[in-house]
Amino acid sequence: MTTSAGVEELPIRSGDDVVRVRQLVRARAQEVRLSLVDQTKLVTAASELARNTLVHGGSGTATVETVHRDGRAGVRAVFADEGPGIADVDQALTPGWTSGSGLGLGLSGARKLVDEFAIDTAVGRGTTVTVVKWTR
């Protein structure tokens, strides 16, 4: 069973909001004592996903929380928008594929950096991406 605590939601409407999301994710990663390498991986994934929320979704939210399961702590971040959705999820998750305007990581890069990755999207319905990084 997974439990959560300290849920915090931030709007993503500007580049400054993307920075705030990164700062919150880093603070939570430090609180649960992720290694420096895992902190960096999670913050990098969160940065890419927050930027995607802004650029492709138009705006949205990031919800960040501390989670616990089986004696381990972690950080869960959920990025949600009400944008156009992703028409071809398989293509979007293909390593190396990019829309041409990001960090070059794309969804596949973000997925590789975290322990859990889930995407829920449909054309005209928006996109929600959930990631979790656990302590080792």
C-alpha atoms as an extended CHARMM CRD file, in Angstrom:
* protein
*
       136  EXT
         1         1  MET       CA              0.0000000000        0.0000000000        0.0000000000  PROA      1               0.0000000000
         2         2  THR       CA              1.2270000000        3.4750000000       -0.8810000000  PROA      2               0.0000000000
         3         3  THR       CA              0.5480000000        6.4030000000        1.4330000000  PROA      3               0.0000000000
         4         4  SER       CA              1.1400000000       10.0620000000        0.6660000000  PROA      4               0.0000000000
         5         5  ALA       CA              1.6840000000       13.2800000000        2.5870000000  PROA      5               0.0000000000
         6         6  GLY       CA              2.3660000000       16.9480000000        2.0380000000  PROA      6               0.0000000000
         7         7  VAL       CA              0.4890000000       17.3500000000       -1.2260000000  PROA      7               0.0000000000
         8         8  GLU       CA              1.2900000000       20.6680000000       -2.9000000000  PROA      8               0.0000000000
         9         9  GLU       CA             -0.1450000000       21.9130000000       -6.1960000000  PROA      9               0.0000000000
        10        10  LEU       CA              1.4960000000       24.5770000000       -8.3250000000  PROA      10              0.0000000000
        11        11  PRO       CA              0.1080000000       26.2490000000      -11.4400000000  PROA      11              0.0000000000
        12        12  ILE       CA              2.1700000000       26.0740000000      -14.6230000000  PROA      12              0.0000000000
        13        13  ARG       CA              1.4470000000       29.2000000000      -16.6650000000  PROA      13              0.0000000000
        14        14  SER       CA              4.9220000000       30.6270000000      -17.3270000000  PROA      14              0.0000000000
        15        15  GLY       CA              8.6000000000       29.7970000000      -17.4080000000  PROA      15              0.0000000000
        16        16  ASP       CA              8.8640000000       31.1050000000      -13.8500000000  PROA      16              0.0000000000
        17        17  ASP       CA              6.3320000000       28.4630000000      -12.8010000000  PROA      17              0.0000000000
        18        18  VAL       CA              8.5110000000       25.7580000000      -14.3710000000  PROA      18              0.0000000000
        19        19  VAL       CA             11.3820000000       26.9840000000      -12.1740000000  PROA      19              0.0000000000
        20        20  ARG       CA              9.1280000000       26.8840000000       -9.0800000000  PROA      20              0.0000000000
        21        21  VAL       CA              8.1300000000       23.3010000000       -9.8840000000  PROA      21              0.0000000000
        22        22  ARG       CA             11.7930000000       22.2950000000      -10.1560000000  PROA      22              0.0000000000
        23        23  GLN       CA             12.5560000000       23.9650000000       -6.8200000000  PROA      23              0.0000000000
        24        24  LEU       CA              9.6500000000       22.1960000000       -5.0770000000  PROA      24              0.0000000000
        25        25  VAL       CA             10.5910000000       18.8020000000       -6.5440000000  PROA      25              0.0000000000
        26        26  ARG       CA             14.2240000000       19.2690000000       -5.4600000000  PROA      26              0.0000000000
        27        27  ALA       CA             13.1390000000       20.2470000000       -1.9210000000  PROA      27              0.0000000000
        28        28  ARG       CA             10.9130000000       17.1670000000       -1.6390000000  PROA      28              0.0000000000
        29        29  ALA       CA             13.6570000000       14.9230000000       -3.0320000000  PROA      29              0.0000000000
        30        30  GLN       CA             16.0320000000       16.2590000000       -0.3930000000  PROA      30              0.0000000000
        31        31  GLU       CA             13.4180000000       15.7770000000        2.3660000000  PROA      31              0.0000000000
        32        32  VAL       CA             13.0470000000       12.0670000000        1.5770000000  PROA      32              0.0000000000
        33        33  ARG       CA             16.8280000000       11.7690000000        1.2410000000  PROA      33              0.0000000000
        34        34  LEU       CA             17.1080000000       10.7370000000       -2.3760000000  PROA      34              0.0000000000
        35        35  SER       CA             20.7480000000       10.4820000000       -3.4170000000  PROA      35              0.0000000000
        36        36  LEU       CA             22.1630000000       13.4920000000       -5.2460000000  PROA      36              0.0000000000
        37        37  VAL       CA             22.1180000000       11.5160000000       -8.5020000000  PROA      37              0.0000000000
        38        38  ASP       CA             18.4560000000       10.5260000000       -7.9960000000  PROA      38              0.0000000000
        39        39  GLN       CA             17.5600000000       14.1020000000       -7.0370000000  PROA      39              0.0000000000
        40        40  THR       CA             19.0830000000       15.3000000000      -10.2920000000  PROA      40              0.0000000000
        41        41  LYS       CA             17.2540000000       12.6400000000      -12.3200000000  PROA      41              0.0000000000
        42        42  LEU       CA             13.9010000000       13.5120000000      -10.7470000000  PROA      42              0.0000000000
        43        43  VAL       CA             14.3820000000       17.2690000000      -11.1020000000  PROA      43              0.0000000000
        44        44  THR       CA             15.4310000000       16.8480000000      -14.7420000000  PROA      44              0.0000000000
        45        45  ALA       CA             12.3450000000       14.7270000000      -15.5070000000  PROA      45              0.0000000000
        46        46  ALA       CA             10.0960000000       17.1980000000      -13.6590000000  PROA      46              0.0000000000
        47        47  SER       CA             11.6100000000       20.1100000000      -15.5760000000  PROA      47              0.0000000000
        48        48  GLU       CA             10.9270000000       18.4200000000      -18.9190000000  PROA      48              0.0000000000
        49        49  LEU       CA              7.3760000000       17.4740000000      -17.9380000000  PROA      49              0.0000000000
        50        50  ALA       CA              6.5700000000       20.9370000000      -16.5580000000  PROA      50              0.0000000000
        51        51  ARG       CA              7.8970000000       22.5080000000      -19.7510000000  PROA      51              0.0000000000
        52        52  ASN       CA              5.7910000000       20.0930000000      -21.8280000000  PROA      52              0.0000000000
        53        53  THR       CA              2.7370000000       21.0640000000      -19.7690000000  PROA      53              0.0000000000
        54        54  LEU       CA              3.3560000000       24.7170000000      -20.5860000000  PROA      54              0.0000000000
        55        55  VAL       CA              4.4420000000       24.4380000000      -24.2190000000  PROA      55              0.0000000000
        56        56  HSD       CA              2.2000000000       21.6420000000      -25.4820000000  PROA      56              0.0000000000
        57        57  GLY       CA             -0.7020000000       21.8910000000      -23.0380000000  PROA      57              0.0000000000
        58        58  GLY       CA             -0.8420000000       25.6780000000      -22.9020000000  PROA      58              0.0000000000
        59        59  SER       CA             -0.8500000000       25.6260000000      -19.0910000000  PROA      59              0.0000000000
        60        60  GLY       CA             -1.6880000000       23.2090000000      -16.3180000000  PROA      60              0.0000000000
        61        61  THR       CA             -0.7080000000       22.0960000000      -12.8520000000  PROA      61              0.0000000000
        62        62  ALA       CA              1.9830000000       20.1360000000      -11.0660000000  PROA      62              0.0000000000
        63        63  THR       CA              1.0380000000       18.2280000000       -7.9420000000  PROA      63              0.0000000000
        64        64  VAL       CA              3.9970000000       17.1120000000       -5.8270000000  PROA      64              0.0000000000
        65        65  GLU       CA              3.8260000000       14.8570000000       -2.7870000000  PROA      65              0.0000000000
        66        66  THR       CA              5.8980000000       12.6280000000       -0.5770000000  PROA      66              0.0000000000
        67        67  VAL       CA              4.9440000000        8.9420000000       -0.8180000000  PROA      67              0.0000000000
        68        68  HSD       CA              5.7710000000        5.8750000000        1.2680000000  PROA      68              0.0000000000
        69        69  ARG       CA              5.5400000000        2.1820000000        0.3510000000  PROA      69              0.0000000000
        70        70  ASP       CA              7.1420000000       -0.9410000000        1.7640000000  PROA      70              0.0000000000
        71        71  GLY       CA              9.4140000000        1.0570000000        4.0760000000  PROA      71              0.0000000000
        72        72  ARG       CA             10.6710000000        3.2980000000        1.2840000000  PROA      72              0.0000000000
        73        73  ALA       CA             10.0700000000        6.9890000000        0.7220000000  PROA      73              0.0000000000
        74        74  GLY       CA              9.7080000000        8.7190000000       -2.5970000000  PROA      74              0.0000000000
        75        75  VAL       CA              8.4050000000       11.7300000000       -4.4490000000  PROA      75              0.0000000000
        76        76  ARG       CA              5.4040000000       11.6240000000       -6.7800000000  PROA      76              0.0000000000
        77        77  ALA       CA              4.8510000000       14.4260000000       -9.2860000000  PROA      77              0.0000000000
        78        78  VAL       CA              1.7360000000       14.6730000000      -11.4410000000  PROA      78              0.0000000000
        79        79  PHE       CA              1.6510000000       17.0360000000      -14.4290000000  PROA      79              0.0000000000
        80        80  ALA       CA             -1.8060000000       17.7490000000      -15.8680000000  PROA      80              0.0000000000
        81        81  ASP       CA             -3.0570000000       19.9550000000      -18.6600000000  PROA      81              0.0000000000
        82        82  GLU       CA             -6.2310000000       20.3810000000      -20.6740000000  PROA      82              0.0000000000
        83        83  GLY       CA             -4.4240000000       20.8850000000      -23.9590000000  PROA      83              0.0000000000
        84        84  PRO       CA             -4.8600000000       19.0540000000      -27.2570000000  PROA      84              0.0000000000
        85        85  GLY       CA             -3.6210000000       15.6940000000      -25.9480000000  PROA      85              0.0000000000
        86        86  ILE       CA             -1.1280000000       13.4210000000      -27.6580000000  PROA      86              0.0000000000
        87        87  ALA       CA             -2.3090000000       11.8300000000      -30.8970000000  PROA      87              0.0000000000
        88        88  ASP       CA              0.4230000000        9.1920000000      -31.1040000000  PROA      88              0.0000000000
        89        89  VAL       CA              1.6300000000        8.1740000000      -27.6370000000  PROA      89              0.0000000000
        90        90  ASP       CA              3.8920000000        5.4270000000      -29.0090000000  PROA      90              0.0000000000
        91        91  GLN       CA              5.7240000000        7.9670000000      -31.1740000000  PROA      91              0.0000000000
        92        92  ALA       CA              5.9370000000       10.4720000000      -28.3040000000  PROA      92              0.0000000000
        93        93  LEU       CA              7.5030000000        7.7520000000      -26.1240000000  PROA      93              0.0000000000
        94        94  THR       CA             10.0350000000        6.7070000000      -28.7820000000  PROA      94              0.0000000000
        95        95  PRO       CA             13.6110000000        7.3440000000      -27.6070000000  PROA      95              0.0000000000
        96        96  GLY       CA             15.1360000000       10.2250000000      -29.5300000000  PROA      96              0.0000000000
        97        97  TRP       CA             11.8360000000       11.5890000000      -30.7990000000  PROA      97              0.0000000000
        98        98  THR       CA             11.2960000000       15.2510000000      -30.0760000000  PROA      98              0.0000000000
        99        99  SER       CA              8.9010000000       17.9490000000      -31.1230000000  PROA      99              0.0000000000
       100       100  GLY       CA             12.0280000000       19.9870000000      -31.7980000000  PROA      100             0.0000000000
       101       101  SER       CA             11.6520000000       22.6350000000      -29.1090000000  PROA      101             0.0000000000
       102       102  GLY       CA             12.6530000000       21.0940000000      -25.7920000000  PROA      102             0.0000000000
       103       103  LEU       CA             15.6000000000       19.8690000000      -23.8130000000  PROA      103             0.0000000000
       104       104  GLY       CA             15.8410000000       16.9510000000      -26.2130000000  PROA      104             0.0000000000
       105       105  LEU       CA             14.7300000000       14.4870000000      -23.5400000000  PROA      105             0.0000000000
       106       106  GLY       CA             11.0970000000       14.1890000000      -24.4720000000  PROA      106             0.0000000000
       107       107  LEU       CA              8.7280000000       11.8800000000      -22.6720000000  PROA      107             0.0000000000
       108       108  SER       CA             10.9620000000        8.8560000000      -23.2730000000  PROA      108             0.0000000000
       109       109  GLY       CA             13.8920000000       10.5920000000      -21.6090000000  PROA      109             0.0000000000
       110       110  ALA       CA             11.7820000000       11.5980000000      -18.6160000000  PROA      110             0.0000000000
       111       111  ARG       CA             10.5200000000        8.0110000000      -18.3520000000  PROA      111             0.0000000000
       112       112  LYS       CA             14.0960000000        6.6610000000      -18.1730000000  PROA      112             0.0000000000
       113       113  LEU       CA             14.9790000000        8.9990000000      -15.2960000000  PROA      113             0.0000000000
       114       114  VAL       CA             12.2610000000        7.8640000000      -12.8680000000  PROA      114             0.0000000000
       115       115  ASP       CA             11.1790000000        4.6050000000      -11.2410000000  PROA      115             0.0000000000
       116       116  GLU       CA              7.4940000000        4.8260000000      -12.1810000000  PROA      116             0.0000000000
       117       117  PHE       CA              5.9470000000        6.5530000000      -15.1890000000  PROA      117             0.0000000000
       118       118  ALA       CA              2.3300000000        6.6790000000      -16.3280000000  PROA      118             0.0000000000
       119       119  ILE       CA              0.6400000000        8.7250000000      -19.0280000000  PROA      119             0.0000000000
       120       120  ASP       CA             -3.0620000000        9.3100000000      -19.5660000000  PROA      120             0.0000000000
       121       121  THR       CA             -3.9380000000       11.2670000000      -22.7020000000  PROA      121             0.0000000000
       122       122  ALA       CA             -6.4720000000       11.5210000000      -25.4850000000  PROA      122             0.0000000000
       123       123  VAL       CA             -6.8580000000       13.9590000000      -28.3440000000  PROA      123             0.0000000000
       124       124  GLY       CA             -9.0340000000       16.8360000000      -27.1810000000  PROA      124             0.0000000000
       125       125  ARG       CA             -8.8940000000       15.7560000000      -23.5180000000  PROA      125             0.0000000000
       126       126  GLY       CA             -5.4280000000       16.8260000000      -22.3900000000  PROA      126             0.0000000000
       127       127  THR       CA             -2.5950000000       14.9050000000      -20.8120000000  PROA      127             0.0000000000
       128       128  THR       CA             -1.6630000000       13.7490000000      -17.3340000000  PROA      128             0.0000000000
       129       129  VAL       CA              1.7890000000       12.3390000000      -16.6390000000  PROA      129             0.0000000000
       130       130  THR       CA              2.6490000000       10.8110000000      -13.2620000000  PROA      130             0.0000000000
       131       131  VAL       CA              6.2080000000       10.0290000000      -12.1650000000  PROA      131             0.0000000000
       132       132  VAL       CA              7.6640000000        8.5990000000       -8.9630000000  PROA      132             0.0000000000
       133       133  LYS       CA             11.2580000000        8.3400000000       -7.7780000000  PROA      133             0.0000000000
       134       134  TRP       CA             11.9600000000        6.0610000000       -4.7650000000  PROA      134             0.0000000000
       135       135  THR       CA             14.8260000000        5.9770000000       -2.2880000000  PROA      135             0.0000000000
       136       136  ARG       CA             17.2260000000        3.0700000000       -2.8120000000  PROA      136             0.0000000000
